[in-house]
């Protein structure tokens, strides 16, 4: 969207739905991760049901949201009263958030998502915050994807290529079906209904982050899980942006060439 300068109904819906979808995914992952961690912890199997698990999950999700709001207020204060070297500040803060979240058994993805929402909705500095992050994001993306790529075991990937194929086809099918039905129920025009599914194919940060977290916490099958997910991400990350730009063109939301 930024590269092409797209504007229109489909563009706005894609951005809004992406934010909501990411929040739902992170919360669902936090719930599932906490439950599965309890199941695989032999010392906790006796209390997997009941108040212990409920209290732990409530802390992980509620605490992450509370920490995220506090972090958002801190970022707003920094931007308001200092306002210099924001990319450096964000990178340093991200490291401290990761360490602090692990120490408090919170979810750093949910913390940072909440912080971003707080900055954008509790101040008028959301656009400046995004620009600052984009300026410092490229080196971090390079490091992040290099580490993730270095962790791919092609021997494992060769053994699970059928799962990668099934996951890829399933995601493609249900993304198209879900968005088409949703747009139809919402009464959206055909230009949106027939093309918006292409805006949700590309995968990167959150999905890759989840795969890495699972691999780190569940040795053995977690590595296989990461290989399957990364294999699917690779396919969608290459084809997703191309298809999305094609969809924006079909919806008539790309600016005319001069």
Tab-separated table of C-alpha atoms in Angstrom:
chain	number	residue	atom	x	y	z
A	1	UNK	CA	0.000	0.000	0.000
A	2	UNK	CA	2.781	2.418	0.930
A	3	UNK	CA	4.823	1.569	-2.158
A	4	UNK	CA	1.953	1.845	-4.622
A	5	UNK	CA	0.101	4.754	-2.974
A	6	UNK	CA	-3.171	2.813	-3.127
A	7	UNK	CA	-6.336	4.512	-1.841
A	8	UNK	CA	-9.894	3.241	-1.563
A	9	UNK	CA	-12.377	1.032	0.225
A	10	UNK	CA	-10.425	-2.202	-0.192
A	11	UNK	CA	-7.210	-0.550	1.011
A	12	UNK	CA	-8.873	0.787	4.165
A	13	UNK	CA	-10.594	-2.521	4.923
A	14	UNK	CA	-7.388	-4.497	4.447
A	15	UNK	CA	-5.506	-2.311	6.926
A	16	UNK	CA	-8.280	-2.361	9.529
A	17	UNK	CA	-8.955	-6.088	9.266
A	18	UNK	CA	-5.230	-6.886	9.436
A	19	UNK	CA	-4.908	-5.119	12.791
A	20	UNK	CA	-7.977	-6.839	14.251
A	21	UNK	CA	-6.895	-10.196	12.824
A	22	UNK	CA	-3.423	-9.906	14.339
A	23	UNK	CA	-4.876	-9.114	17.764
A	24	UNK	CA	-7.173	-12.150	17.565
A	25	UNK	CA	-4.292	-14.381	16.438
A	26	UNK	CA	-1.977	-13.237	19.236
A	27	UNK	CA	-4.638	-13.655	21.945
A	28	UNK	CA	-5.608	-17.079	20.571
A	29	UNK	CA	-1.932	-18.072	20.508
A	30	UNK	CA	-1.440	-16.867	24.092
A	31	UNK	CA	-4.401	-18.958	25.252
A	32	UNK	CA	-3.311	-22.039	23.315
A	33	UNK	CA	0.341	-21.693	24.274
A	34	UNK	CA	-0.495	-21.452	27.977
A	35	UNK	CA	-2.805	-24.468	27.816
A	36	UNK	CA	-0.369	-26.626	25.846
A	37	UNK	CA	2.537	-25.624	28.117
A	38	UNK	CA	0.537	-26.873	31.091
A	39	UNK	CA	-0.276	-30.124	29.304
A	40	UNK	CA	3.389	-30.827	28.535
A	41	UNK	CA	4.558	-29.874	32.012
A	42	UNK	CA	4.388	-33.068	34.052
A	43	UNK	CA	4.536	-31.129	37.286
A	44	UNK	CA	1.485	-29.146	36.309
A	45	UNK	CA	-0.714	-31.920	34.932
A	46	UNK	CA	-2.515	-32.228	38.217
A	47	UNK	CA	-3.666	-28.616	38.046
A	48	UNK	CA	-4.223	-28.259	34.303
A	49	UNK	CA	-7.934	-27.966	34.973
A	50	UNK	CA	-9.408	-25.425	37.326
A	51	UNK	CA	-8.363	-22.132	38.826
A	52	UNK	CA	-4.586	-22.528	38.410
A	53	UNK	CA	-4.697	-22.562	34.604
A	54	UNK	CA	-7.380	-19.865	34.475
A	55	UNK	CA	-5.341	-17.608	36.761
A	56	UNK	CA	-2.175	-18.144	34.750
A	57	UNK	CA	-3.846	-17.414	31.419
A	58	UNK	CA	-5.610	-14.370	32.886
A	59	UNK	CA	-2.258	-13.022	34.054
A	60	UNK	CA	-0.529	-13.748	30.741
A	61	UNK	CA	-3.193	-12.020	28.649
A	62	UNK	CA	-4.416	-9.339	31.051
A	63	UNK	CA	-0.899	-8.573	32.247
A	64	UNK	CA	0.373	-8.342	28.666
A	65	UNK	CA	-2.382	-5.882	27.760
A	66	UNK	CA	-1.748	-3.816	30.899
A	67	UNK	CA	1.996	-3.806	30.301
A	68	UNK	CA	1.379	-2.845	26.675
A	69	UNK	CA	-0.785	0.145	27.632
A	70	UNK	CA	1.864	1.300	30.123
A	71	UNK	CA	4.512	0.920	27.440
A	72	UNK	CA	2.369	2.893	24.997
A	73	UNK	CA	2.043	5.759	27.497
A	74	UNK	CA	5.821	5.713	27.982
A	75	UNK	CA	6.356	5.954	24.216
A	76	UNK	CA	3.853	8.824	23.962
A	77	UNK	CA	5.668	10.656	26.769
A	78	UNK	CA	9.047	10.149	25.106
A	79	UNK	CA	7.775	11.392	21.749
A	80	UNK	CA	6.122	14.407	23.372
A	81	UNK	CA	8.906	15.589	25.682
A	82	UNK	CA	12.089	14.282	24.029
A	83	UNK	CA	11.252	13.247	20.466
A	84	UNK	CA	14.796	12.559	19.240
A	85	UNK	CA	16.314	9.315	17.931
A	86	UNK	CA	12.963	7.544	18.127
A	87	UNK	CA	14.119	4.500	16.058
A	88	UNK	CA	16.991	3.895	18.504
A	89	UNK	CA	14.626	4.343	21.438
A	90	UNK	CA	12.158	1.848	19.985
A	91	UNK	CA	14.871	-0.760	19.322
A	92	UNK	CA	16.251	-0.435	22.855
A	93	UNK	CA	12.764	-0.525	24.321
A	94	UNK	CA	11.920	-3.642	22.298
A	95	UNK	CA	14.866	-5.472	23.823
A	96	UNK	CA	13.873	-4.428	27.351
A	97	UNK	CA	10.258	-5.419	26.692
A	98	UNK	CA	11.332	-8.875	25.511
A	99	UNK	CA	13.491	-9.472	28.593
A	100	UNK	CA	10.867	-8.033	30.939
A	101	UNK	CA	8.014	-9.988	29.360
A	102	UNK	CA	9.858	-13.282	29.742
A	103	UNK	CA	10.720	-12.485	33.354
A	104	UNK	CA	7.051	-11.779	34.099
A	105	UNK	CA	5.762	-14.680	31.913
A	106	UNK	CA	3.972	-12.293	29.578
A	107	UNK	CA	3.675	-12.410	25.788
A	108	UNK	CA	5.941	-9.821	24.107
A	109	UNK	CA	3.969	-9.955	20.836
A	110	UNK	CA	0.743	-9.033	22.634
A	111	UNK	CA	2.565	-6.415	24.726
A	112	UNK	CA	3.961	-4.659	21.656
A	113	UNK	CA	0.708	-4.919	19.701
A	114	UNK	CA	-1.154	-3.274	22.599
A	115	UNK	CA	1.526	-0.589	22.896
A	116	UNK	CA	1.159	0.279	19.221
A	117	UNK	CA	-2.623	0.499	19.566
A	118	UNK	CA	-2.215	2.746	22.605
A	119	UNK	CA	0.155	5.115	20.786
A	120	UNK	CA	-2.135	5.365	17.762
A	121	UNK	CA	-5.405	5.769	19.669
A	122	UNK	CA	-4.357	7.665	22.805
A	123	UNK	CA	-2.346	10.339	21.031
A	124	UNK	CA	-2.031	12.032	17.679
A	125	UNK	CA	1.433	10.582	17.146
A	126	UNK	CA	0.583	7.260	15.521
A	127	UNK	CA	1.783	8.277	12.048
A	128	UNK	CA	5.077	9.664	13.372
A	129	UNK	CA	5.570	6.480	15.402
A	130	UNK	CA	5.072	4.290	12.330
A	131	UNK	CA	7.505	6.393	10.298
A	132	UNK	CA	10.127	6.108	13.045
A	133	UNK	CA	9.740	2.335	13.211
A	134	UNK	CA	9.983	1.997	9.428
A	135	UNK	CA	13.266	3.921	9.411
A	136	UNK	CA	14.916	1.421	11.743
A	137	UNK	CA	13.087	-1.716	10.710
A	138	UNK	CA	15.113	-2.908	7.696
A	139	UNK	CA	18.259	-4.041	9.590
A	140	UNK	CA	16.095	-5.827	12.153
A	141	UNK	CA	14.105	-7.604	9.442
A	142	UNK	CA	17.360	-8.745	7.851
A	143	UNK	CA	18.654	-10.146	11.150
A	144	UNK	CA	15.298	-11.675	12.058
A	145	UNK	CA	14.830	-13.493	8.758
A	146	UNK	CA	18.495	-14.523	8.623
A	147	UNK	CA	18.205	-16.189	12.037
A	148	UNK	CA	14.923	-17.836	11.085
A	149	UNK	CA	16.341	-19.022	7.781
A	150	UNK	CA	19.434	-20.410	9.475
A	151	UNK	CA	17.132	-22.496	11.637
A	152	UNK	CA	15.438	-24.232	8.705
A	153	UNK	CA	16.386	-27.876	8.459
A	154	UNK	CA	15.893	-28.979	4.844
A	155	UNK	CA	16.010	-32.636	5.834
A	156	UNK	CA	13.036	-32.022	8.134
A	157	UNK	CA	11.338	-29.892	5.480
A	158	UNK	CA	11.784	-32.672	2.927
A	159	UNK	CA	10.040	-35.072	5.275
A	160	UNK	CA	7.074	-32.774	5.878
A	161	UNK	CA	6.604	-31.227	2.430
A	162	UNK	CA	3.153	-32.801	2.238
A	163	UNK	CA	2.145	-30.901	5.398
A	164	UNK	CA	3.528	-27.680	3.912
A	165	UNK	CA	1.477	-28.254	0.770
A	166	UNK	CA	-1.689	-29.050	2.730
A	167	UNK	CA	-1.202	-25.992	4.966
A	168	UNK	CA	-0.597	-23.734	1.963
A	169	UNK	CA	-3.626	-24.956	0.005
A	170	UNK	CA	-5.858	-24.869	3.093
A	171	UNK	CA	-4.845	-21.318	3.977
A	172	UNK	CA	-5.332	-20.154	0.406
A	173	UNK	CA	-8.768	-21.791	0.172
A	174	UNK	CA	-10.140	-20.619	3.502
A	175	UNK	CA	-8.718	-17.111	3.157
A	176	UNK	CA	-10.572	-16.726	-0.131
A	177	UNK	CA	-13.755	-18.340	1.175
A	178	UNK	CA	-13.807	-16.452	4.478
A	179	UNK	CA	-13.191	-13.020	2.978
A	180	UNK	CA	-15.667	-13.598	0.132
A	181	UNK	CA	-18.428	-14.691	2.506
A	182	UNK	CA	-17.638	-11.883	4.957
A	183	UNK	CA	-17.706	-9.242	2.240
A	184	UNK	CA	-20.941	-10.673	0.851
A	185	UNK	CA	-22.661	-10.656	4.256
A	186	UNK	CA	-21.409	-7.099	4.853
A	187	UNK	CA	-22.844	-6.007	1.503
A	188	UNK	CA	-19.514	-4.876	0.065
A	189	UNK	CA	-19.261	-4.066	-3.630
A	190	UNK	CA	-17.937	-6.689	-6.015
A	191	UNK	CA	-14.577	-4.931	-6.471
A	192	UNK	CA	-13.903	-5.516	-2.765
A	193	UNK	CA	-15.611	-8.900	-2.461
A	194	UNK	CA	-13.680	-10.483	-5.334
A	195	UNK	CA	-10.228	-9.076	-4.554
A	196	UNK	CA	-9.748	-8.453	-0.837
A	197	UNK	CA	-8.602	-12.020	-0.151
A	198	UNK	CA	-5.337	-11.174	-1.904
A	199	UNK	CA	-4.530	-8.677	0.848
A	200	UNK	CA	-4.220	-11.371	3.527
A	201	UNK	CA	-1.859	-13.878	1.917
A	202	UNK	CA	1.551	-12.409	2.684
A	203	UNK	CA	3.006	-13.592	5.988
A	204	UNK	CA	6.005	-12.448	7.978
A	205	UNK	CA	6.496	-11.049	11.473
A	206	UNK	CA	3.763	-12.452	13.698
A	207	UNK	CA	3.535	-15.898	12.107
A	208	UNK	CA	7.298	-16.306	12.019
A	209	UNK	CA	7.574	-15.061	15.589
A	210	UNK	CA	5.016	-17.619	16.745
A	211	UNK	CA	6.868	-20.414	14.931
A	212	UNK	CA	10.158	-19.443	16.603
A	213	UNK	CA	8.513	-19.271	20.057
A	214	UNK	CA	7.026	-22.749	19.626
A	215	UNK	CA	10.363	-24.189	18.467
A	216	UNK	CA	12.185	-22.658	21.437
A	217	UNK	CA	9.705	-23.939	24.007
A	218	UNK	CA	8.949	-27.395	22.604
A	219	UNK	CA	12.166	-29.116	21.462
A	220	UNK	CA	11.631	-31.922	19.007
A	221	UNK	CA	8.211	-31.488	17.468
A	222	UNK	CA	8.559	-27.703	17.797
A	223	UNK	CA	11.365	-27.736	15.221
A	224	UNK	CA	9.182	-29.703	12.807
A	225	UNK	CA	6.344	-27.259	13.421
A	226	UNK	CA	8.648	-24.315	12.666
A	227	UNK	CA	9.900	-25.932	9.453
A	228	UNK	CA	6.330	-26.509	8.235
A	229	UNK	CA	5.253	-22.952	9.051
A	230	UNK	CA	8.369	-21.337	7.566
A	231	UNK	CA	7.962	-23.399	4.404
A	232	UNK	CA	4.441	-22.036	4.007
A	233	UNK	CA	5.570	-18.495	4.896
A	234	UNK	CA	8.228	-18.615	2.173
A	235	UNK	CA	5.628	-19.384	-0.480
A	236	UNK	CA	3.176	-16.723	0.664
A	237	UNK	CA	5.813	-14.060	1.314
A	238	UNK	CA	6.966	-14.310	-2.295
A	239	UNK	CA	3.534	-14.491	-3.921
A	240	UNK	CA	1.445	-12.470	-1.438
A	241	UNK	CA	2.653	-8.915	-2.177
A	242	UNK	CA	2.486	-9.516	-5.929
A	243	UNK	CA	-1.087	-10.797	-5.724
A	244	UNK	CA	-2.107	-7.966	-3.396
A	245	UNK	CA	-0.849	-5.317	-5.813
A	246	UNK	CA	-2.662	-7.147	-8.609
A	247	UNK	CA	-5.848	-7.148	-6.500
A	248	UNK	CA	-5.537	-3.439	-5.749
A	249	UNK	CA	-5.268	-2.824	-9.483
A	250	UNK	CA	-8.353	-4.931	-10.207
A	251	UNK	CA	-10.251	-3.000	-7.528
A	252	UNK	CA	-9.264	0.273	-9.226
A	253	UNK	CA	-7.404	1.646	-6.190
A	254	UNK	CA	-3.959	2.199	-7.704
A	255	UNK	CA	-3.171	5.764	-8.754
A	256	UNK	CA	-3.038	6.393	-12.473
A	257	UNK	CA	0.426	6.374	-13.996
A	258	UNK	CA	1.685	9.739	-15.165
